[in-house]
Each structure stands twice: as structure tokens, then as C-alpha cells.
Amino acid sequence: MSSETTKTPTHTRSHELQQRAERYFPGGVNSPVRAFRAVGGAPPFVERAEGPWVVDADGNRYIDYVGSWGPMILGHAFRPVVEAIARAARNSASFGASTASEADLAERIVTCYPAIEKIRFVSSGTEATMSAIRLARAATGRKIIIKFEGCYHGHADGLLVKAGSGVATFGIPGSAGVPEEIAALTHALPYNDTAAVESAFDAHPNQIAAVILEPVVGNAGCIPPMPGYLEALRELTRREGALLIVDEVMTGFRVALGGACELYRLDPDLVTLGKIVGGGLPVGVFGGKQRYMDMLAPLGPVYQAGTLSGNPLAMAAGIATVGYLQEHKAEVYARLESTSKAVADGVAAEAAKAGVALTTNRVGAMWTWFFQGDLVTNYDEAAKSDTAAFGRFHRAMLDRGVWLPPSQFEAAFLGTTHGDAEVKATIEAAGEAFRLIVD
Ligand SMILES: *Cc1c(COP(=O)(O)O)cnc(C)c1O
């Protein structure tokens, strides 16, 4: 960052683009958290990005800690990914017929996730979790789903119950338009509380089809599982004949190459992936034990389909991304850990110096600075954070060229192209921002 960033950047062009966008899109956006409502101020419009840097329509540069909400783990416009997409595009963008690239990516995924025996590609995380739940209901002949408060699994009707981040950011308990008959089949329990899950199984014997969770919560801010929690869920679901669905749309390929399944040695029945697996293009995955996956049409009675599923451009981007992560596994994950630790701890130290109470939760390259001094192990505890202070911090950071996720209830991410210079600039900006918000 140059010294001129001490001057508040102008956003004239972004402002014009936002006004134009508001004519066409509700709130000017195609996904609600992009609107910056939770932190105030106008969202910059992005023109391009490279490595860890994003450039807006007014030419301002930012260090990026959103990473397209996860996918850009190798940095923006990563050469091998750009080239793979271009190569694939020359052969036409889509066929609606099978290509070899689907199995090429599937083979890599199965290698990284031993719990996954068979796969189906979809085009978003939402489709992945929605389809996994349909499959779990078909496999068990049961209706109830257990999820956890603050966990987000996409915007399918049955999963928008106490669904964290986007929903929490706007203070909506669930969503209008979801019939209560559908919402009633989803039981939301506190995260990190094994007894609550046991009670639910006791109260609804042979009625619970699946337990779905974020193995590390990202969508209520970052909340790691307590020791033994994931293992207890595995044991309980197995004992009760319910499926365990581990939603790794955010954590997959991020907290480890094999996601939380690798990090915590988990063997779930079904796994969902998204974000990184598409290298920035729209890809979702649900996969798991063959005996369940083979229930899908055309082999079995569970219908699920997609015109653009397994799209060749998306497969190419996924293969280039996952391939790179596989081939450079040791260096990549060591680097992600050390860079993330340096930023997360460095900023926390600045908060301490400025007298700002902050709780830092981090697992690898995902973390959250909660504006409060207490432990955060579930959604209710996360919700005690000072969101107004977070909003002021967010704006002060943006003015200093650091783009954080625009909600207290989101995890920050970084990638392999963030280096010492970006870490140092971020910590300096945070020092100034904290001093500013306590004044
Ligand atoms: C982002 C996310 C989803 C939804 O994925 P989309 O591609 O946005 O539909 C589902 N689950 C988790 C854990 C996520 O972080």
C-alpha cells in the first residue's frame, strides 16, 4: 500500500454503478450480503483482481479477505486456472452430455475425501445440501432434519431455519415464504452441545433422517467444534440410524486438503462441497457412501438433475485448482496456516493495544474477530458481539485498503498469494482503525 491510502479513497464511480444496479436488482445486488447493509457505507464495485488484491471501479486497491467468499484460495486470476478455463472454452462452453473432465475432477475429489465413494456435481452449494437432504430422507424413510443454529447450508426452504450470516445479519429468524409445515421438519439446535442432539433423538425416535452441520462453522463467524463434538455426532447418528451430512462447502480444501473430514478424522455418510472445488466457477458436489449415492436417478428413485451440472469450464477450473492444491499440499497448507496466524494474531494484538475487546477464532485460513471479550462456541455467544463497533472497524479498514467480509457473522479468508507485505499492511491498518473507533 502506498502512503496515499491515508487519504480516504473516493467511490464516485462505484456509487453511480450502485445506483444503476438498484434499478435492476433488489438492493442493487444478486446476493444480499454484497449490499454492505450490516456495516453501512456503499459497496465498491469490482473491476478486476489479481493475487490478493482487488481493484474497484474508481481504481482503489484493496487487500482481499473475502476471496469470493472462499473459492479464491490460490489468489485471483491464478494463471493455471485462467488458462484451463480458456482452453476449455475454445471447445465450447457446454454440451449437455458427459465429458472426461467430470471424472477427472471426481477422481481428485475422491482421493482427497476417502468418505466420498461416489459423487454428483451440481452448480452451487445450495443445490448440493438440498439434494443431500433429499437423499437422506429417501435412504431412511424419515422426515426430520437436525441442523445447528448459525449454520448456513444454502437457501433451500428447509434449511433457512436459524441459518446464520446472511440471515442473521438482517435479523430475520428464518425466511418469509417458507411454509411452517416445511420449517417444522427442520430442528435447529445449539452448536457444540451433544446433549441437545441426544435429547432430540430421544424425543423423536426413528424420525430423524439426518444431522447436517458445518464441521467448523463459518456462517456465524468462525466457530470451531469443541474436542469430541464431531465424534459424538458420528456415534449418535450411527446408533440412531440417521445420516451424518458434513457440509464442507466452506471448509472443503480450506482447513486441509481433505477439509474438516481430514482434520478431525471424520467418516460421514454424505459430504457436500462447493466454493474452492470450482476454482471460482459455479460448482457444487454432494457425495458419499455408494449405497446412498446409487439411490439417485437414473439408478434409483431419488430424482436430481441439472442442465449445467458438470459444466466443462467449471470442471476445468476445478481440476486446475484442486490439482494445484494436491501437488503442492505440504507447502500450500503450511503457508496458509502461517500467514493466517500472522494476520489474525497481529490484528488481535493491535486491538489489545488499543483497548478493544476482541475474541479471535481461527481454524487454518478461516477466522473471525468477534468484537467481544468472551469465548464464542455457538451462535448465541457470537450474537453478543458489538456489531456496531465491527461496522466502524470494517469501514475504517476499507478506507485503509483492506476489504474484510462485510458482516460480523462471516469468516475472513486468505489465500496462497497473501504475503508478508499484505500481512504487515493489514496489521498497520488495523492499528489505526482500532484507535479510530475507540476515540
Ligand atoms: C456458501 C455455503 C453454502 C451455499 O453455497 P452456494 O454456492 O452459495 O449456494 C452452503 N453451505 C455452506 C457451509 C456455505 O458456506
CSV table of C-alpha atoms and ligand atoms in Angstrom, one decimal:
chain,number,residue,atom,x,y,z
A,1,MET,CA,0.0,0.0,0.0
A,2,SER,CA,1.3,3.5,-0.8
A,3,SER,CA,1.3,6.4,1.5
A,4,GLU,CA,-1.6,8.0,-0.4
A,5,THR,CA,-4.0,5.4,1.1
A,6,THR,CA,-4.1,7.5,4.3
A,7,LYS,CA,-6.4,9.8,2.3
A,8,THR,CA,-10.0,8.4,2.3
A,9,PRO,CA,-10.5,6.8,-1.2
A,10,THR,CA,-13.2,8.2,-3.4
A,11,HIS,CA,-16.0,5.9,-4.6
A,12,THR,CA,-17.7,8.1,-7.2
A,13,ARG,CA,-17.9,5.5,-10.0
A,14,SER,CA,-18.9,2.7,-7.6
A,15,HIS,CA,-21.7,5.0,-6.3
A,16,GLU,CA,-23.0,5.6,-9.9
A,17,LEU,CA,-22.8,1.8,-10.6
A,18,GLN,CA,-24.7,1.1,-7.4
A,19,GLN,CA,-27.5,3.5,-8.3
A,20,ARG,CA,-27.8,1.9,-11.7
A,21,ALA,CA,-27.8,-1.6,-10.2
A,22,GLU,CA,-30.6,-0.6,-7.8
A,23,ARG,CA,-32.8,0.0,-10.8
A,24,TYR,CA,-32.5,-3.6,-11.9
A,25,PHE,CA,-31.8,-5.7,-8.7
A,26,PRO,CA,-33.4,-5.7,-5.3
A,27,GLY,CA,-30.9,-3.8,-3.1
A,28,GLY,CA,-28.7,-3.5,-6.2
A,29,VAL,CA,-27.3,-7.0,-5.7
A,30,ASN,CA,-27.7,-10.6,-6.7
A,31,SER,CA,-26.8,-11.9,-3.2
A,32,PRO,CA,-27.8,-10.0,-0.1
A,33,VAL,CA,-24.6,-9.8,1.9
A,34,ARG,CA,-22.9,-7.9,-1.0
A,35,ALA,CA,-25.0,-4.9,-0.2
A,36,PHE,CA,-23.0,-3.9,2.9
A,37,ARG,CA,-26.2,-3.2,4.9
A,38,ALA,CA,-24.7,-4.7,8.1
A,39,VAL,CA,-21.7,-2.5,8.1
A,40,GLY,CA,-23.0,0.7,6.4
A,41,GLY,CA,-21.4,2.5,3.6
A,42,ALA,CA,-21.6,1.7,-0.1
A,43,PRO,CA,-20.0,-1.4,-1.5
A,44,PRO,CA,-17.2,-0.8,-4.0
A,45,PHE,CA,-17.8,-2.3,-7.5
A,46,VAL,CA,-15.0,-4.5,-8.5
A,47,GLU,CA,-13.3,-4.1,-11.8
A,48,ARG,CA,-10.6,-6.8,-11.6
A,49,ALA,CA,-8.4,-8.6,-9.1
A,50,GLU,CA,-5.0,-10.3,-9.1
A,51,GLY,CA,-3.4,-12.4,-6.4
A,52,PRO,CA,-4.5,-11.0,-3.0
A,53,TRP,CA,-5.5,-7.6,-4.5
A,54,VAL,CA,-8.9,-6.3,-5.7
A,55,VAL,CA,-9.3,-3.1,-7.7
A,56,ASP,CA,-12.5,-1.2,-7.7
A,57,ALA,CA,-14.2,0.9,-10.4
A,58,ASP,CA,-12.6,4.0,-9.0
A,59,GLY,CA,-9.1,2.5,-9.2
A,60,ASN,CA,-8.8,1.9,-5.4
A,61,ARG,CA,-6.8,-1.2,-4.4
A,62,TYR,CA,-7.7,-3.5,-1.5
A,63,ILE,CA,-6.1,-6.5,0.2
A,64,ASP,CA,-8.9,-9.1,-0.2
A,65,TYR,CA,-10.0,-11.1,2.8
A,66,VAL,CA,-13.3,-12.2,1.2
A,67,GLY,CA,-11.8,-14.3,-1.7
A,68,SER,CA,-15.2,-14.5,-3.4
A,69,TRP,CA,-16.5,-15.9,-0.1
A,70,GLY,CA,-14.0,-18.8,-0.2
A,71,PRO,CA,-13.1,-20.0,-3.7
A,72,MET,CA,-10.0,-17.9,-4.4
A,73,ILE,CA,-7.6,-19.9,-2.3
A,74,LEU,CA,-4.9,-19.7,-4.9
A,75,GLY,CA,-5.4,-15.9,-5.4
A,76,HIS,CA,-7.3,-14.1,-8.1
A,77,ALA,CA,-6.6,-14.7,-11.8
A,78,PHE,CA,-4.3,-17.6,-10.9
A,79,ARG,CA,-2.6,-18.4,-14.2
A,80,PRO,CA,-3.2,-22.1,-14.4
A,81,VAL,CA,-6.9,-21.6,-13.7
A,82,VAL,CA,-7.3,-18.8,-16.2
A,83,GLU,CA,-5.6,-20.9,-18.9
A,84,ALA,CA,-7.6,-24.0,-18.1
A,85,ILE,CA,-10.8,-22.1,-18.5
A,86,ALA,CA,-9.7,-20.5,-21.8
A,87,ARG,CA,-8.6,-23.9,-23.1
A,88,ALA,CA,-12.0,-25.5,-22.2
A,89,ALA,CA,-13.9,-22.5,-23.6
A,90,ARG,CA,-12.4,-23.0,-27.1
A,91,ASN,CA,-14.0,-26.4,-27.2
A,92,SER,CA,-17.4,-24.8,-26.4
A,93,ALA,CA,-18.8,-23.9,-23.1
A,94,SER,CA,-21.4,-26.6,-22.7
A,95,PHE,CA,-22.8,-29.7,-24.3
A,96,GLY,CA,-25.4,-31.3,-22.0
A,97,ALA,CA,-23.5,-34.6,-22.5
A,98,SER,CA,-20.8,-36.2,-20.5
A,99,THR,CA,-17.1,-35.2,-20.8
A,100,ALA,CA,-14.0,-36.9,-19.4
A,101,SER,CA,-13.3,-33.8,-17.3
A,102,GLU,CA,-16.1,-34.7,-14.9
A,103,ALA,CA,-14.4,-38.0,-13.9
A,104,ASP,CA,-11.0,-36.2,-13.8
A,105,LEU,CA,-12.2,-33.9,-11.1
A,106,ALA,CA,-14.2,-36.6,-9.3
A,107,GLU,CA,-11.1,-38.8,-9.2
A,108,ARG,CA,-9.2,-35.9,-7.4
A,109,ILE,CA,-12.1,-35.3,-5.0
A,110,VAL,CA,-12.4,-38.9,-4.0
A,111,THR,CA,-8.6,-39.1,-3.4
A,112,CYS,CA,-8.8,-36.1,-1.0
A,113,TYR,CA,-12.1,-37.3,0.7
A,114,PRO,CA,-12.0,-41.0,1.5
A,115,ALA,CA,-15.5,-40.8,2.9
A,116,ILE,CA,-16.7,-40.0,-0.6
A,117,GLU,CA,-17.2,-43.1,-2.8
A,118,LYS,CA,-19.4,-41.6,-5.4
A,119,ILE,CA,-20.2,-38.1,-6.5
A,120,ARG,CA,-22.8,-35.9,-8.2
A,121,PHE,CA,-21.9,-32.5,-9.5
A,122,VAL,CA,-24.3,-29.6,-9.2
A,123,SER,CA,-23.8,-25.9,-9.7
A,124,SER,CA,-24.0,-24.4,-6.2
A,125,GLY,CA,-23.6,-25.3,-2.5
A,126,THR,CA,-27.4,-24.8,-2.1
A,127,GLU,CA,-28.1,-27.5,-4.6
A,128,ALA,CA,-25.6,-29.8,-3.0
A,129,THR,CA,-27.1,-29.6,0.5
A,130,MET,CA,-30.7,-29.7,-0.8
A,131,SER,CA,-30.0,-32.8,-2.8
A,132,ALA,CA,-28.1,-34.5,0.1
A,133,ILE,CA,-31.1,-34.0,2.3
A,134,ARG,CA,-33.5,-35.4,-0.2
A,135,LEU,CA,-31.2,-38.5,-0.4
A,136,ALA,CA,-31.0,-38.8,3.3
A,137,ARG,CA,-34.8,-38.8,3.6
A,138,ALA,CA,-35.1,-41.3,0.9
A,139,ALA,CA,-32.5,-43.6,2.4
A,140,THR,CA,-34.0,-43.5,5.9
A,141,GLY,CA,-37.7,-43.1,5.1
A,142,ARG,CA,-37.7,-40.3,7.8
A,143,LYS,CA,-38.6,-36.7,7.6
A,144,ILE,CA,-36.9,-34.6,10.3
A,145,ILE,CA,-33.6,-32.9,9.8
A,146,ILE,CA,-31.4,-31.6,12.6
A,147,LYS,CA,-29.3,-28.6,11.8
A,148,PHE,CA,-27.5,-26.1,14.1
A,149,GLU,CA,-28.2,-22.5,15.0
A,150,GLY,CA,-25.9,-20.2,13.0
A,151,CYS,CA,-25.0,-22.9,10.4
A,152,TYR,CA,-25.8,-21.9,6.8
A,153,HIS,CA,-26.4,-24.6,4.2
A,154,GLY,CA,-27.7,-22.5,1.3
A,155,HIS,CA,-31.1,-21.1,0.8
A,156,ALA,CA,-33.3,-24.2,0.2
A,157,ASP,CA,-36.6,-23.8,2.1
A,158,GLY,CA,-36.0,-26.5,4.7
A,159,LEU,CA,-32.5,-25.1,5.6
A,160,LEU,CA,-33.4,-21.5,6.2
A,161,VAL,CA,-34.1,-22.1,9.8
A,162,LYS,CA,-31.7,-20.1,12.1
A,163,ALA,CA,-29.3,-20.0,9.2
A,164,GLY,CA,-26.5,-17.7,10.3
A,165,SER,CA,-24.6,-15.0,8.5
A,166,GLY,CA,-26.8,-13.5,5.7
A,167,VAL,CA,-30.0,-14.3,7.6
A,168,ALA,CA,-28.5,-13.3,11.0
A,169,THR,CA,-27.0,-10.1,9.5
A,170,PHE,CA,-30.5,-8.9,8.6
A,171,GLY,CA,-32.1,-10.1,11.9
A,172,ILE,CA,-34.6,-12.4,10.1
A,173,PRO,CA,-35.2,-15.6,12.1
A,174,GLY,CA,-35.8,-17.8,9.1
A,175,SER,CA,-37.3,-16.5,5.8
A,176,ALA,CA,-40.7,-15.3,4.7
A,177,GLY,CA,-42.1,-17.6,2.1
A,178,VAL,CA,-41.1,-20.8,3.8
A,179,PRO,CA,-44.3,-22.6,4.9
A,180,GLU,CA,-44.2,-23.6,8.6
A,181,GLU,CA,-45.0,-27.2,7.7
A,182,ILE,CA,-41.6,-27.3,5.9
A,183,ALA,CA,-39.8,-25.3,8.6
A,184,ALA,CA,-41.2,-27.6,11.2
A,185,LEU,CA,-39.3,-30.6,9.8
A,186,THR,CA,-36.0,-28.8,10.5
A,187,HIS,CA,-35.0,-28.7,14.1
A,188,ALA,CA,-32.3,-26.2,14.9
A,189,LEU,CA,-30.2,-26.9,18.0
A,190,PRO,CA,-27.3,-25.1,19.6
A,191,TYR,CA,-23.9,-26.0,18.1
A,192,ASN,CA,-21.3,-27.7,20.3
A,193,ASP,CA,-24.0,-29.2,22.5
A,194,THR,CA,-24.1,-33.0,22.3
A,195,ALA,CA,-26.8,-33.3,24.9
A,196,ALA,CA,-29.2,-31.3,22.8
A,197,VAL,CA,-28.8,-33.8,20.0
A,198,GLU,CA,-29.3,-36.7,22.3
A,199,SER,CA,-32.5,-35.2,23.6
A,200,ALA,CA,-33.8,-34.6,20.0
A,201,PHE,CA,-33.2,-38.3,19.2
A,202,ASP,CA,-34.9,-39.3,22.4
A,203,ALA,CA,-37.9,-37.1,21.6
A,204,HIS,CA,-38.3,-38.2,18.0
A,205,PRO,CA,-37.3,-41.9,17.9
A,206,ASN,CA,-36.9,-43.3,14.3
A,207,GLN,CA,-38.0,-39.9,12.8
A,208,ILE,CA,-34.7,-38.1,12.3
A,209,ALA,CA,-33.3,-38.6,8.8
A,210,ALA,CA,-30.1,-36.7,9.1
A,211,VAL,CA,-27.9,-34.4,11.1
A,212,ILE,CA,-26.3,-31.7,8.9
A,213,LEU,CA,-23.6,-29.4,10.1
A,214,GLU,CA,-20.7,-27.1,9.2
A,215,PRO,CA,-17.8,-29.1,10.8
A,216,VAL,CA,-16.2,-25.7,11.5
A,217,VAL,CA,-18.9,-23.0,11.5
A,218,GLY,CA,-18.1,-20.2,9.1
A,219,ASN,CA,-21.5,-18.6,8.7
A,220,ALA,CA,-21.9,-17.4,12.3
A,221,GLY,CA,-18.4,-16.2,12.1
A,222,CYS,CA,-15.7,-18.8,12.7
A,223,ILE,CA,-16.7,-21.3,15.4
A,224,PRO,CA,-14.5,-24.4,15.8
A,225,PRO,CA,-16.0,-27.7,17.0
A,226,MET,CA,-15.1,-28.5,20.6
A,227,PRO,CA,-13.0,-31.6,21.2
A,228,GLY,CA,-15.1,-34.7,20.9
A,229,TYR,CA,-18.2,-33.0,19.4
A,230,LEU,CA,-17.9,-34.2,15.9
A,231,GLU,CA,-17.1,-37.7,17.0
A,232,ALA,CA,-20.1,-37.7,19.3
A,233,LEU,CA,-22.4,-36.7,16.4
A,234,ARG,CA,-20.9,-39.5,14.3
A,235,GLU,CA,-21.6,-42.0,17.0
A,236,LEU,CA,-25.1,-40.8,17.8
A,237,THR,CA,-26.2,-40.7,14.2
A,238,ARG,CA,-24.8,-44.2,13.6
A,239,ARG,CA,-26.5,-45.6,16.6
A,240,GLU,CA,-29.9,-43.9,15.7
A,241,GLY,CA,-29.8,-44.9,12.0
A,242,ALA,CA,-29.6,-41.3,10.8
A,243,LEU,CA,-27.2,-40.0,8.2
A,244,LEU,CA,-24.4,-37.6,9.1
A,245,ILE,CA,-24.1,-34.9,6.4
A,246,VAL,CA,-20.9,-32.8,6.8
A,247,ASP,CA,-21.3,-29.6,4.8
A,248,GLU,CA,-17.8,-28.7,3.7
A,249,VAL,CA,-18.9,-26.1,1.1
A,250,MET,CA,-16.7,-23.6,3.0
A,251,THR,CA,-14.2,-25.8,4.9
A,252,GLY,CA,-13.5,-28.2,2.0
A,253,PHE,CA,-9.9,-27.8,0.6
A,254,ARG,CA,-9.5,-24.9,3.1
A,255,VAL,CA,-8.9,-26.1,6.6
A,256,ALA,CA,-7.0,-29.0,5.0
A,257,LEU,CA,-6.8,-30.6,1.5
A,258,GLY,CA,-9.3,-33.2,2.8
A,259,GLY,CA,-11.3,-30.5,4.7
A,260,ALA,CA,-12.6,-31.0,8.2
A,261,CYS,CA,-13.0,-34.7,7.4
A,262,GLU,CA,-9.2,-35.0,7.2
A,263,LEU,CA,-8.5,-32.5,10.0
A,264,TYR,CA,-10.8,-34.2,12.5
A,265,ARG,CA,-10.7,-37.7,11.0
A,266,LEU,CA,-14.4,-37.9,10.3
A,267,ASP,CA,-16.2,-40.5,8.3
A,268,PRO,CA,-19.6,-39.0,7.4
A,269,ASP,CA,-22.3,-40.7,5.2
A,270,LEU,CA,-22.6,-37.7,2.9
A,271,VAL,CA,-20.3,-34.7,2.2
A,272,THR,CA,-21.2,-31.5,0.4
A,273,LEU,CA,-18.6,-29.3,-1.3
A,274,GLY,CA,-18.7,-26.1,-3.2
A,275,LYS,CA,-16.7,-22.8,-3.4
A,276,ILE,CA,-13.0,-23.9,-3.8
A,277,VAL,CA,-13.9,-27.1,-5.7
A,278,GLY,CA,-15.0,-24.9,-8.6
A,279,GLY,CA,-12.0,-22.6,-8.6
A,280,GLY,CA,-14.3,-19.6,-8.8
A,281,LEU,CA,-16.8,-21.1,-11.2
A,282,PRO,CA,-20.2,-22.4,-10.1
A,283,VAL,CA,-19.7,-26.0,-8.8
A,284,GLY,CA,-21.3,-27.9,-6.0
A,285,VAL,CA,-20.7,-31.5,-5.0
A,286,PHE,CA,-22.6,-34.0,-3.0
A,287,GLY,CA,-21.1,-37.4,-2.5
A,288,GLY,CA,-20.6,-40.1,0.0
A,289,LYS,CA,-21.3,-43.8,0.5
A,290,GLN,CA,-22.1,-45.7,-2.7
A,291,ARG,CA,-25.1,-47.4,-1.1
A,292,TYR,CA,-26.8,-44.0,-0.7
A,293,MET,CA,-25.5,-42.3,-3.9
A,294,ASP,CA,-26.7,-45.2,-6.0
A,295,MET,CA,-30.2,-44.3,-5.0
A,296,LEU,CA,-30.0,-41.4,-7.4
A,297,ALA,CA,-31.7,-41.4,-10.8
A,298,PRO,CA,-31.0,-42.9,-13.2
A,299,LEU,CA,-30.0,-45.9,-11.0
A,300,GLY,CA,-32.6,-45.3,-8.2
A,301,PRO,CA,-35.8,-43.5,-7.3
A,302,VAL,CA,-34.3,-40.2,-6.0
A,303,TYR,CA,-34.6,-37.6,-8.7
A,304,GLN,CA,-32.0,-34.9,-9.1
A,305,ALA,CA,-30.8,-33.2,-12.3
A,306,GLY,CA,-29.0,-30.1,-13.7
A,307,THR,CA,-28.7,-28.7,-17.2
A,308,LEU,CA,-25.3,-27.2,-16.5
A,309,SER,CA,-24.1,-29.8,-13.9
A,310,GLY,CA,-20.5,-30.8,-14.5
A,311,ASN,CA,-20.1,-27.9,-16.9
A,312,PRO,CA,-16.8,-28.2,-18.8
A,313,LEU,CA,-15.5,-24.7,-17.9
A,314,ALA,CA,-16.3,-25.3,-14.3
A,315,MET,CA,-14.6,-28.7,-14.3
A,316,ALA,CA,-11.5,-27.2,-15.9
A,317,ALA,CA,-11.3,-24.5,-13.2
A,318,GLY,CA,-11.9,-27.1,-10.5
A,319,ILE,CA,-9.2,-29.5,-11.9
A,320,ALA,CA,-6.7,-26.7,-12.1
A,321,THR,CA,-7.4,-25.6,-8.6
A,322,VAL,CA,-7.7,-28.9,-6.8
A,323,GLY,CA,-4.8,-30.3,-8.9
A,324,TYR,CA,-2.5,-27.5,-7.7
A,325,LEU,CA,-3.6,-28.0,-4.1
A,326,GLN,CA,-2.9,-31.7,-4.3
A,327,GLU,CA,0.5,-31.3,-6.0
A,328,HIS,CA,1.6,-28.6,-3.5
A,329,LYS,CA,-0.2,-29.8,-0.5
A,330,ALA,CA,2.5,-29.5,2.2
A,331,GLU,CA,3.7,-26.0,1.2
A,332,VAL,CA,0.2,-24.7,0.5
A,333,TYR,CA,-1.3,-25.6,3.8
A,334,ALA,CA,1.8,-24.7,5.8
A,335,ARG,CA,1.8,-21.3,4.2
A,336,LEU,CA,-2.0,-20.7,4.7
A,337,GLU,CA,-1.6,-21.6,8.3
A,338,SER,CA,1.4,-19.3,9.0
A,339,THR,CA,0.0,-16.3,7.0
A,340,SER,CA,-3.4,-16.6,8.6
A,341,LYS,CA,-1.9,-16.9,12.1
A,342,ALA,CA,0.2,-13.8,11.4
A,343,VAL,CA,-2.8,-11.7,10.3
A,344,ALA,CA,-5.2,-13.0,12.9
A,345,ASP,CA,-2.9,-12.7,15.8
A,346,GLY,CA,-1.3,-9.5,14.6
A,347,VAL,CA,-4.6,-7.7,14.4
A,348,ALA,CA,-5.7,-9.1,17.7
A,349,ALA,CA,-2.5,-7.7,19.3
A,350,GLU,CA,-3.4,-4.2,17.8
A,351,ALA,CA,-6.9,-4.5,19.4
A,352,ALA,CA,-5.3,-5.3,22.8
A,353,LYS,CA,-3.0,-2.3,22.5
A,354,ALA,CA,-6.0,0.0,21.6
A,355,GLY,CA,-8.1,-1.5,24.5
A,356,VAL,CA,-10.7,-3.1,22.2
A,357,ALA,CA,-12.1,-6.4,23.5
A,358,LEU,CA,-11.7,-9.0,20.7
A,359,THR,CA,-12.1,-12.8,20.6
A,360,THR,CA,-10.3,-14.4,17.7
A,361,ASN,CA,-11.5,-17.8,16.5
A,362,ARG,CA,-9.4,-19.4,13.7
A,363,VAL,CA,-9.0,-22.7,12.0
A,364,GLY,CA,-6.3,-22.6,9.3
A,365,ALA,CA,-7.2,-20.0,6.7
A,366,MET,CA,-10.6,-19.0,8.1
A,367,TRP,CA,-11.1,-16.8,11.1
A,368,THR,CA,-13.3,-14.2,12.7
A,369,TRP,CA,-12.5,-11.3,15.0
A,370,PHE,CA,-15.6,-11.1,17.3
A,371,PHE,CA,-16.0,-7.7,18.9
A,372,GLN,CA,-16.3,-9.0,22.4
A,373,GLY,CA,-14.1,-10.5,25.1
A,374,ASP,CA,-15.9,-13.8,25.8
A,375,LEU,CA,-15.5,-17.2,24.4
A,376,VAL,CA,-17.6,-17.9,21.2
A,377,THR,CA,-18.6,-21.5,20.9
A,378,ASN,CA,-22.1,-21.2,19.5
A,379,TYR,CA,-24.4,-18.8,17.7
A,380,ASP,CA,-25.9,-17.2,20.9
A,381,GLU,CA,-22.4,-16.3,22.1
A,382,ALA,CA,-21.4,-14.9,18.6
A,383,ALA,CA,-24.6,-12.8,18.6
A,384,LYS,CA,-23.4,-10.9,21.8
A,385,SER,CA,-20.7,-9.2,19.6
A,386,ASP,CA,-20.7,-5.5,19.2
A,387,THR,CA,-21.8,-5.3,15.6
A,388,ALA,CA,-21.8,-1.5,15.6
A,389,ALA,CA,-18.1,-1.5,16.5
A,390,PHE,CA,-17.5,-4.1,13.9
A,391,GLY,CA,-19.2,-1.9,11.3
A,392,ARG,CA,-17.0,1.1,12.2
A,393,PHE,CA,-13.9,-1.2,12.1
A,394,HIS,CA,-15.0,-2.6,8.7
A,395,ARG,CA,-15.4,0.9,7.2
A,396,ALA,CA,-12.1,2.1,8.7
A,397,MET,CA,-10.3,-0.9,7.2
A,398,LEU,CA,-11.9,-0.4,3.8
A,399,ASP,CA,-10.8,3.2,3.9
A,400,ARG,CA,-7.3,1.9,4.5
A,401,GLY,CA,-7.3,-0.5,1.6
A,402,VAL,CA,-8.3,-3.7,3.5
A,403,TRP,CA,-11.5,-5.5,2.4
A,404,LEU,CA,-13.0,-7.6,5.1
A,405,PRO,CA,-16.2,-9.6,4.8
A,406,PRO,CA,-19.0,-7.1,5.5
A,407,SER,CA,-20.6,-8.8,8.5
A,408,GLN,CA,-19.5,-9.8,12.0
A,409,PHE,CA,-21.1,-13.2,11.2
A,410,GLU,CA,-18.8,-14.1,8.4
A,411,ALA,CA,-15.4,-15.7,8.3
A,412,ALA,CA,-12.4,-14.0,6.8
A,413,PHE,CA,-10.3,-15.9,4.3
A,414,LEU,CA,-6.9,-15.6,2.7
A,415,GLY,CA,-5.0,-17.5,0.1
A,416,THR,CA,-1.6,-18.5,-1.1
A,417,THR,CA,-0.8,-15.2,-2.7
A,418,HIS,CA,-1.1,-13.2,0.6
A,419,GLY,CA,2.4,-12.5,1.7
A,420,ASP,CA,4.4,-10.6,4.3
A,421,ALA,CA,3.7,-7.2,2.7
A,422,GLU,CA,0.0,-7.8,2.9
A,423,VAL,CA,0.1,-9.1,6.4
A,424,LYS,CA,2.1,-6.0,7.6
A,425,ALA,CA,-0.1,-3.5,5.8
A,426,THR,CA,-3.2,-5.2,7.3
A,427,ILE,CA,-1.9,-5.1,10.8
A,428,GLU,CA,-0.9,-1.4,10.4
A,429,ALA,CA,-4.3,-0.5,9.0
A,430,ALA,CA,-6.0,-2.4,11.9
A,431,GLY,CA,-3.9,-0.5,14.5
A,432,GLU,CA,-5.2,2.8,13.0
A,433,ALA,CA,-8.7,1.5,12.7
A,434,PHE,CA,-8.9,0.4,16.3
A,435,ARG,CA,-7.5,3.7,17.6
A,436,LEU,CA,-10.1,5.5,15.4
A,437,ILE,CA,-13.1,3.5,16.7
A,438,VAL,CA,-12.3,3.9,20.4
A,439,ASP,CA,-12.0,7.7,20.0
B,1,LIG,C1,-21.7,-20.9,0.9
B,1,LIG,C2,-22.2,-22.1,1.6
B,1,LIG,C3,-23.3,-22.8,1.1
B,1,LIG,C4,-24.1,-22.4,-0.1
B,1,LIG,O1,-23.4,-22.4,-1.2
B,1,LIG,P1,-23.9,-21.5,-2.5
B,1,LIG,O2,-22.9,-21.9,-3.6
B,1,LIG,O3,-23.8,-20.1,-2.1
B,1,LIG,O4,-25.3,-21.9,-2.8
B,1,LIG,C5,-23.7,-23.9,1.8
B,1,LIG,N1,-23.1,-24.3,2.9
B,1,LIG,C6,-22.0,-23.7,3.4
B,1,LIG,C7,-21.3,-24.2,4.6
B,1,LIG,C8,-21.6,-22.5,2.8
B,1,LIG,O5,-20.6,-21.8,3.3
